[in-house]
Amino acid sequence: MSAEFADAAVAADDRTARGGAGRPAGPASGGGFHLAAGRAADGPYALDVSPEKAGWGHSSLRILELPPGGHHSFATGGSEWIVLPLSGGCTVRTHDAEAAADGGGTFELAGRESVFSGVTDFAYVPRDARVRIDSRAGGRFALTGARCERRLPARHGAACDVPVELRGTGTCSRQVNNFGAAGVFECDRLIAVEVLTPGGNWSSYPPHKHDECRPGEESELEEIYYFEIAAAHGTAGLGYQRVTPSGHGRGTDVLAEVRTGDAVLIPDGWHGPSIAAPGHDMYYLNVMAGPGEKREWLICDHPDHGWIRATWPQQPVDPRLPLYQAPAGDPR
């Protein structure tokens, strides 16, 4: 963990202990892996996680907030990126000649009102390009990134093409929007999905890991969780995230109270559950990448908790799900 993030975590822990900034006293942030909202901000980004700052090799996440009429430009460098609207819409332009030759250009993203209101369209932009994002009405946009080798064409991802999956049953029911999943949308290294958990449910459960390369069984992937929690009855929501050491890597150990704008870094370890407080639906964005030759998401369940899967066929899926479906229509 970089000194920059470690310092931010100490500040967050101090704030938690004091009960400051609207947070009651609670568990510590977990050795610098829990980034409370605003503590990893940098320039135009409300959250900026890079491989250098995280102290790992591949995964990145930036949260960009634009006012009405606002714009932002950035160089993709050695990473591929997906521009994903969290709220509002935008225009995404790739600027260099090589990107245009590879099918780049301009993509109009309709976006959405919020992460709890619907599936969104998105734009993929390749490494070694310049990108400009403009938003007429303003909004918040996730830039999910991964260091990569191949330079793929810039593309639009239509909302109607996003598979909406229901995982688990009973109180383990959750919804997964597989917009950037392996086998769904082509990237070189990047894997990204959205998970929505109804209030009172547990997701990322049973706890699982992907911190070893075991061909056909487990892939090695760094992961970022970015959270938004739905307010209810005028009260901001909260949830909890757990990560326990697996015996590999850094021995990551986190018990974090998470709120909107928080992120948790998972370089290794058993992660889960992600717990949504009753009455407050939980959203998280997962960003993953790793060194494996194949782009795949292969996980290993925690041996003490994997038995829960055997109970799922006897229970119905939570009737609150899906919170929404992908819209019908032809891709752009």
Short mmCIF file of C-alpha atoms in Angstrom, two decimals:
data_model
loop_
_atom_site.label_atom_id
_atom_site.label_comp_id
_atom_site.label_asym_id
_atom_site.label_seq_id
_atom_site.Cartn_x
_atom_site.Cartn_y
_atom_site.Cartn_z
CA MET A 1 0.00 0.00 0.00
CA SER A 2 1.41 3.36 -1.02
CA ALA A 3 2.29 6.01 1.56
CA GLU A 4 -0.34 8.29 0.00
CA PHE A 5 -3.14 5.78 0.57
CA ALA A 6 -1.79 4.79 3.98
CA ASP A 7 -1.89 8.43 5.11
CA ALA A 8 -5.45 8.74 3.78
CA ALA A 9 -6.46 5.61 5.68
CA VAL A 10 -4.99 6.93 8.93
CA ALA A 11 -7.00 10.12 8.49
CA ALA A 12 -10.12 8.06 7.79
CA ASP A 13 -9.49 5.91 10.86
CA ASP A 14 -9.04 9.01 13.01
CA ARG A 15 -12.30 10.41 11.67
CA THR A 16 -14.10 7.12 12.33
CA ALA A 17 -12.83 6.98 15.90
CA ARG A 18 -14.01 10.55 16.52
CA GLY A 19 -17.36 9.94 14.86
CA GLY A 20 -16.64 12.90 12.59
CA ALA A 21 -17.84 13.78 9.08
CA GLY A 22 -21.23 12.22 9.68
CA ARG A 23 -19.87 8.78 10.59
CA PRO A 24 -20.36 7.18 13.98
CA ALA A 25 -17.48 5.46 15.72
CA GLY A 26 -16.94 2.10 14.12
CA PRO A 27 -14.42 -0.46 12.92
CA ALA A 28 -11.04 0.62 11.66
CA SER A 29 -10.55 0.92 7.95
CA GLY A 30 -8.44 -2.19 7.56
CA GLY A 31 -4.81 -1.26 7.19
CA GLY A 32 -5.28 1.27 4.39
CA PHE A 33 -7.40 -0.89 2.09
CA HIS A 34 -10.61 1.01 2.92
CA LEU A 35 -10.68 4.42 1.23
CA ALA A 36 -13.38 6.59 2.78
CA ALA A 37 -15.13 9.02 0.43
CA GLY A 38 -12.89 11.95 -0.46
CA ARG A 39 -9.73 10.45 1.02
CA ALA A 40 -8.39 9.28 -2.34
CA ALA A 41 -9.49 12.33 -4.32
CA ASP A 42 -6.99 13.86 -6.72
CA GLY A 43 -7.56 16.89 -8.94
CA PRO A 44 -10.75 16.42 -10.97
CA TYR A 45 -11.36 12.96 -9.53
CA ALA A 46 -13.44 12.28 -6.41
CA LEU A 47 -11.63 8.92 -6.30
CA ASP A 48 -8.37 8.08 -8.06
CA VAL A 49 -6.97 4.57 -7.69
CA SER A 50 -4.03 3.77 -9.96
CA PRO A 51 -1.67 0.78 -9.90
CA GLU A 52 1.06 3.07 -8.53
CA LYS A 53 -1.12 4.35 -5.70
CA ALA A 54 -2.54 0.93 -4.87
CA GLY A 55 0.87 -0.72 -5.04
CA TRP A 56 -0.18 -3.40 -7.51
CA GLY A 57 0.15 -4.10 -11.21
CA HIS A 58 -3.02 -3.62 -13.22
CA SER A 59 -6.37 -2.25 -11.92
CA SER A 60 -7.48 1.40 -11.89
CA LEU A 61 -10.63 3.32 -11.01
CA ARG A 62 -11.43 7.03 -11.21
CA ILE A 63 -14.69 8.74 -10.30
CA LEU A 64 -15.15 11.93 -12.32
CA GLU A 65 -17.72 14.56 -11.33
CA LEU A 66 -18.66 17.15 -13.97
CA PRO A 67 -20.89 20.22 -13.53
CA PRO A 68 -23.41 21.16 -16.23
CA GLY A 69 -21.43 22.02 -19.34
CA GLY A 70 -18.29 20.52 -17.83
CA HIS A 71 -15.61 18.58 -19.65
CA HIS A 72 -12.47 16.61 -18.89
CA SER A 73 -9.63 15.23 -21.02
CA PHE A 74 -7.14 12.52 -20.18
CA ALA A 75 -4.53 10.32 -21.80
CA THR A 76 -5.20 6.61 -21.55
CA GLY A 77 -1.49 5.77 -21.38
CA GLY A 78 -0.78 2.05 -21.12
CA SER A 79 -4.30 1.20 -19.92
CA GLU A 80 -7.64 0.42 -21.55
CA TRP A 81 -10.68 2.19 -20.04
CA ILE A 82 -14.45 1.96 -19.91
CA VAL A 83 -16.34 5.22 -19.32
CA LEU A 84 -19.44 4.25 -17.31
CA PRO A 85 -22.09 6.85 -16.37
CA LEU A 86 -23.16 6.61 -12.72
CA SER A 87 -25.56 9.52 -13.04
CA GLY A 88 -26.19 11.69 -16.07
CA GLY A 89 -25.02 11.31 -19.65
CA CYS A 90 -22.02 12.46 -21.63
CA THR A 91 -20.21 12.54 -24.95
CA VAL A 92 -16.97 10.58 -25.20
CA ARG A 93 -14.47 11.45 -27.93
CA THR A 94 -11.20 9.77 -28.84
CA HIS A 95 -8.80 12.27 -30.36
CA ASP A 96 -5.77 10.72 -31.99
CA ALA A 97 -5.48 9.52 -35.57
CA GLU A 98 -4.66 5.95 -34.63
CA ALA A 99 -7.80 5.69 -32.51
CA ALA A 100 -9.86 6.94 -35.44
CA ALA A 101 -8.24 4.35 -37.70
CA ASP A 102 -9.12 1.66 -35.17
CA GLY A 103 -12.79 2.63 -35.25
CA GLY A 104 -12.65 5.35 -32.62
CA GLY A 105 -14.57 8.57 -32.79
CA THR A 106 -17.49 10.04 -30.86
CA PHE A 107 -19.91 8.16 -28.60
CA GLU A 108 -23.09 9.69 -27.14
CA LEU A 109 -23.91 8.05 -23.81
CA ALA A 110 -27.51 8.46 -22.69
CA GLY A 111 -26.51 7.42 -19.17
CA ARG A 112 -29.05 7.15 -16.36
CA GLU A 113 -30.50 9.03 -13.41
CA SER A 114 -28.64 6.91 -10.84
CA VAL A 115 -27.12 3.48 -10.37
CA PHE A 116 -30.40 2.40 -8.79
CA SER A 117 -32.58 3.48 -11.75
CA GLY A 118 -31.37 1.43 -14.69
CA VAL A 119 -28.69 -0.17 -16.84
CA THR A 120 -26.52 2.31 -18.72
CA ASP A 121 -24.65 2.38 -21.99
CA PHE A 122 -20.88 2.94 -21.88
CA ALA A 123 -17.81 3.58 -24.02
CA TYR A 124 -14.58 1.59 -24.34
CA VAL A 125 -11.44 3.57 -25.16
CA PRO A 126 -8.07 1.96 -25.95
CA ARG A 127 -4.60 2.46 -24.59
CA ASP A 128 -2.34 5.11 -26.15
CA ALA A 129 -5.16 7.54 -26.94
CA ARG A 130 -6.49 10.88 -25.76
CA VAL A 131 -10.07 11.07 -24.55
CA ARG A 132 -12.43 13.99 -23.90
CA ILE A 133 -15.64 13.67 -21.88
CA ASP A 134 -18.30 16.41 -22.14
CA SER A 135 -21.55 16.50 -20.15
CA ARG A 136 -24.24 19.01 -21.06
CA ALA A 137 -26.30 18.42 -17.89
CA GLY A 138 -23.44 17.29 -15.64
CA GLY A 139 -23.04 13.98 -13.88
CA ARG A 140 -20.75 11.43 -12.30
CA PHE A 141 -18.78 8.95 -14.35
CA ALA A 142 -16.69 5.93 -13.43
CA LEU A 143 -13.51 5.38 -15.43
CA THR A 144 -12.61 1.71 -14.99
CA GLY A 145 -9.13 0.86 -16.22
CA ALA A 146 -6.55 -1.89 -16.58
CA ARG A 147 -2.99 -1.93 -17.84
CA CYS A 148 -2.92 -3.97 -21.02
CA GLU A 149 -0.86 -5.05 -24.01
CA ARG A 150 -3.32 -5.13 -26.93
CA ARG A 151 -4.83 -2.01 -28.44
CA LEU A 152 -8.46 -2.78 -29.22
CA PRO A 153 -10.87 -0.50 -31.14
CA ALA A 154 -12.83 2.20 -29.34
CA ARG A 155 -16.46 1.08 -29.11
CA HIS A 156 -19.92 1.91 -27.76
CA GLY A 157 -21.57 -0.58 -25.42
CA ALA A 158 -25.35 -0.47 -25.66
CA ALA A 159 -27.46 -0.73 -22.50
CA CYS A 160 -29.75 -3.23 -24.22
CA ASP A 161 -26.81 -5.60 -24.67
CA VAL A 162 -25.87 -5.73 -20.96
CA PRO A 163 -26.77 -9.13 -19.44
CA VAL A 164 -28.63 -8.74 -16.14
CA GLU A 165 -27.99 -11.78 -13.94
CA LEU A 166 -29.60 -12.80 -10.64
CA ARG A 167 -27.22 -14.63 -8.31
CA GLY A 168 -28.07 -16.48 -5.14
CA THR A 169 -31.47 -16.87 -3.48
CA GLY A 170 -33.13 -15.82 -0.24
CA THR A 171 -31.08 -13.32 1.73
CA CYS A 172 -28.10 -13.96 -0.57
CA SER A 173 -30.01 -12.69 -3.62
CA ARG A 174 -28.34 -9.97 -5.68
CA GLN A 175 -28.37 -8.55 -9.20
CA VAL A 176 -25.29 -8.35 -11.43
CA ASN A 177 -25.06 -6.09 -14.48
CA ASN A 178 -22.37 -7.82 -16.54
CA PHE A 179 -21.47 -4.88 -18.79
CA GLY A 180 -17.72 -5.58 -18.82
CA ALA A 181 -17.62 -9.24 -17.82
CA ALA A 182 -15.25 -11.71 -19.46
CA GLY A 183 -17.06 -13.40 -22.31
CA VAL A 184 -19.57 -10.54 -22.61
CA PHE A 185 -17.61 -7.50 -23.81
CA GLU A 186 -14.13 -7.75 -25.30
CA CYS A 187 -11.25 -6.14 -23.45
CA ASP A 188 -7.62 -7.13 -23.18
CA ARG A 189 -7.37 -7.30 -19.36
CA LEU A 190 -10.22 -5.32 -17.83
CA ILE A 191 -13.17 -7.04 -16.13
CA ALA A 192 -15.90 -4.84 -14.64
CA VAL A 193 -19.44 -5.52 -13.38
CA GLU A 194 -22.08 -3.81 -11.22
CA VAL A 195 -23.76 -5.53 -8.27
CA LEU A 196 -27.02 -4.41 -6.63
CA THR A 197 -27.99 -5.87 -3.27
CA PRO A 198 -31.44 -5.22 -1.73
CA GLY A 199 -31.45 -3.82 1.79
CA GLY A 200 -30.90 -6.52 4.40
CA ASN A 201 -29.22 -8.97 2.02
CA TRP A 202 -25.66 -10.28 1.85
CA SER A 203 -23.75 -10.42 -1.43
CA SER A 204 -20.20 -11.42 -2.34
CA TYR A 205 -21.21 -14.49 -0.38
CA PRO A 206 -20.00 -17.12 0.23
CA PRO A 207 -16.63 -15.42 0.69
CA HIS A 208 -14.39 -16.21 -2.23
CA LYS A 209 -10.95 -15.39 -3.56
CA HIS A 210 -9.03 -15.04 -6.81
CA ASP A 211 -5.43 -14.42 -5.72
CA GLU A 212 -3.67 -17.46 -7.22
CA CYS A 213 -3.16 -18.59 -10.79
CA ARG A 214 -4.48 -22.17 -10.93
CA PRO A 215 -5.43 -22.92 -14.54
CA GLY A 216 -9.05 -23.93 -14.88
CA GLU A 217 -9.79 -23.33 -11.19
CA GLU A 218 -8.76 -19.85 -10.06
CA SER A 219 -7.48 -16.69 -11.72
CA GLU A 220 -5.23 -14.05 -10.15
CA LEU A 221 -7.06 -10.73 -10.13
CA GLU A 222 -6.68 -7.48 -8.19
CA GLU A 223 -10.09 -5.99 -7.36
CA ILE A 224 -11.58 -2.63 -6.45
CA TYR A 225 -15.03 -2.26 -4.87
CA TYR A 226 -16.66 1.18 -5.26
CA PHE A 227 -19.86 1.70 -3.22
CA GLU A 228 -23.04 3.73 -3.42
CA ILE A 229 -25.76 3.19 -0.82
CA ALA A 230 -29.38 4.26 -1.31
CA ALA A 231 -30.78 6.76 1.17
CA ALA A 232 -34.15 6.06 2.80
CA HIS A 233 -36.53 8.24 4.83
CA GLY A 234 -34.08 11.11 4.67
CA THR A 235 -31.21 9.04 6.07
CA ALA A 236 -27.99 8.20 4.27
CA GLY A 237 -27.38 4.49 3.91
CA LEU A 238 -24.51 2.32 5.03
CA GLY A 239 -23.20 -1.18 4.61
CA TYR A 240 -20.28 -3.38 5.62
CA GLN A 241 -17.48 -5.07 3.72
CA ARG A 242 -15.31 -7.92 4.98
CA VAL A 243 -12.02 -9.25 3.64
CA THR A 244 -10.01 -11.94 5.46
CA PRO A 245 -6.48 -13.25 4.83
CA SER A 246 -6.16 -16.25 2.54
CA GLY A 247 -2.52 -17.01 3.23
CA HIS A 248 -1.42 -15.39 -0.03
CA GLY A 249 -0.18 -11.91 -0.87
CA ARG A 250 -0.41 -9.14 1.72
CA GLY A 251 -2.68 -10.82 4.23
CA THR A 252 -5.46 -8.32 3.51
CA ASP A 253 -7.81 -7.99 6.50
CA VAL A 254 -10.69 -5.47 6.34
CA LEU A 255 -13.85 -4.87 8.33
CA ALA A 256 -15.18 -1.57 6.98
CA GLU A 257 -18.35 0.43 7.35
CA VAL A 258 -18.95 1.68 3.82
CA ARG A 259 -21.03 4.56 2.51
CA THR A 260 -21.54 6.29 -0.81
CA GLY A 261 -18.22 7.19 -2.40
CA ASP A 262 -16.13 4.69 -0.43
CA ALA A 263 -13.86 2.13 -2.04
CA VAL A 264 -12.17 -1.03 -0.79
CA LEU A 265 -8.99 -2.39 -2.40
CA ILE A 266 -8.60 -6.16 -2.53
CA PRO A 267 -5.16 -7.28 -3.72
CA ASP A 268 -5.75 -10.73 -2.21
CA GLY A 269 -7.82 -12.55 0.39
CA TRP A 270 -11.26 -14.00 0.92
CA HIS A 271 -13.72 -11.18 0.19
CA GLY A 272 -17.29 -11.13 1.39
CA PRO A 273 -19.80 -10.63 2.65
CA SER A 274 -20.88 -7.25 1.36
CA ILE A 275 -23.77 -6.45 3.72
CA ALA A 276 -26.58 -4.02 2.89
CA ALA A 277 -28.29 -2.47 5.91
CA PRO A 278 -32.06 -3.11 6.07
CA GLY A 279 -33.94 -0.44 4.11
CA HIS A 280 -30.87 0.68 2.17
CA ASP A 281 -30.09 -0.96 -1.17
CA MET A 282 -26.36 -1.32 -1.86
CA TYR A 283 -24.57 -0.80 -5.17
CA TYR A 284 -20.99 -1.64 -5.86
CA LEU A 285 -18.85 -1.49 -8.95
CA ASN A 286 -16.21 -4.23 -9.25
CA VAL A 287 -13.06 -3.53 -11.28
CA MET A 288 -10.63 -6.42 -11.82
CA ALA A 289 -7.47 -7.17 -13.78
CA GLY A 290 -4.48 -9.43 -13.39
CA PRO A 291 -1.41 -10.98 -15.00
CA GLY A 292 -2.96 -14.16 -16.36
CA GLU A 293 -2.71 -15.04 -20.04
CA LYS A 294 -6.49 -15.53 -20.20
CA ARG A 295 -9.03 -12.86 -19.29
CA GLU A 296 -11.28 -14.90 -17.01
CA TRP A 297 -13.00 -14.72 -13.64
CA LEU A 298 -12.40 -17.99 -11.81
CA ILE A 299 -13.02 -18.01 -8.06
CA CYS A 300 -12.54 -20.32 -5.11
CA ASP A 301 -15.15 -20.37 -2.32
CA HIS A 302 -14.07 -20.21 1.33
CA PRO A 303 -14.09 -23.82 2.57
CA ASP A 304 -15.96 -22.89 5.75
CA HIS A 305 -18.82 -21.15 3.96
CA GLY A 306 -19.19 -22.62 0.48
CA TRP A 307 -21.89 -25.01 1.72
CA ILE A 308 -24.41 -22.15 1.56
CA ARG A 309 -24.70 -22.61 -2.21
CA ALA A 310 -26.35 -26.01 -1.64
CA THR A 311 -29.26 -24.29 0.15
CA TRP A 312 -30.07 -21.92 -2.70
CA PRO A 313 -32.20 -24.30 -4.82
CA GLN A 314 -34.63 -24.65 -1.90
CA GLN A 315 -35.24 -20.89 -1.62
CA PRO A 316 -36.83 -18.35 -3.96
CA VAL A 317 -34.94 -15.39 -5.35
CA ASP A 318 -35.71 -12.20 -3.43
CA PRO A 319 -38.92 -10.86 -5.06
CA ARG A 320 -37.48 -7.34 -5.04
CA LEU A 321 -35.12 -8.43 -7.82
CA PRO A 322 -34.38 -7.50 -10.45
CA LEU A 323 -34.40 -3.86 -9.44
CA TYR A 324 -34.54 -3.22 -13.21
CA GLN A 325 -33.84 -4.93 -16.50
CA ALA A 326 -31.74 -3.87 -19.45
CA PRO A 327 -33.88 -1.82 -21.86
CA ALA A 328 -35.18 -3.35 -25.07
CA GLY A 329 -33.91 -1.93 -28.31
CA ASP A 330 -31.32 -2.17 -31.01
CA PRO A 331 -27.68 -1.40 -30.21
CA ARG A 332 -26.36 1.86 -31.58
#
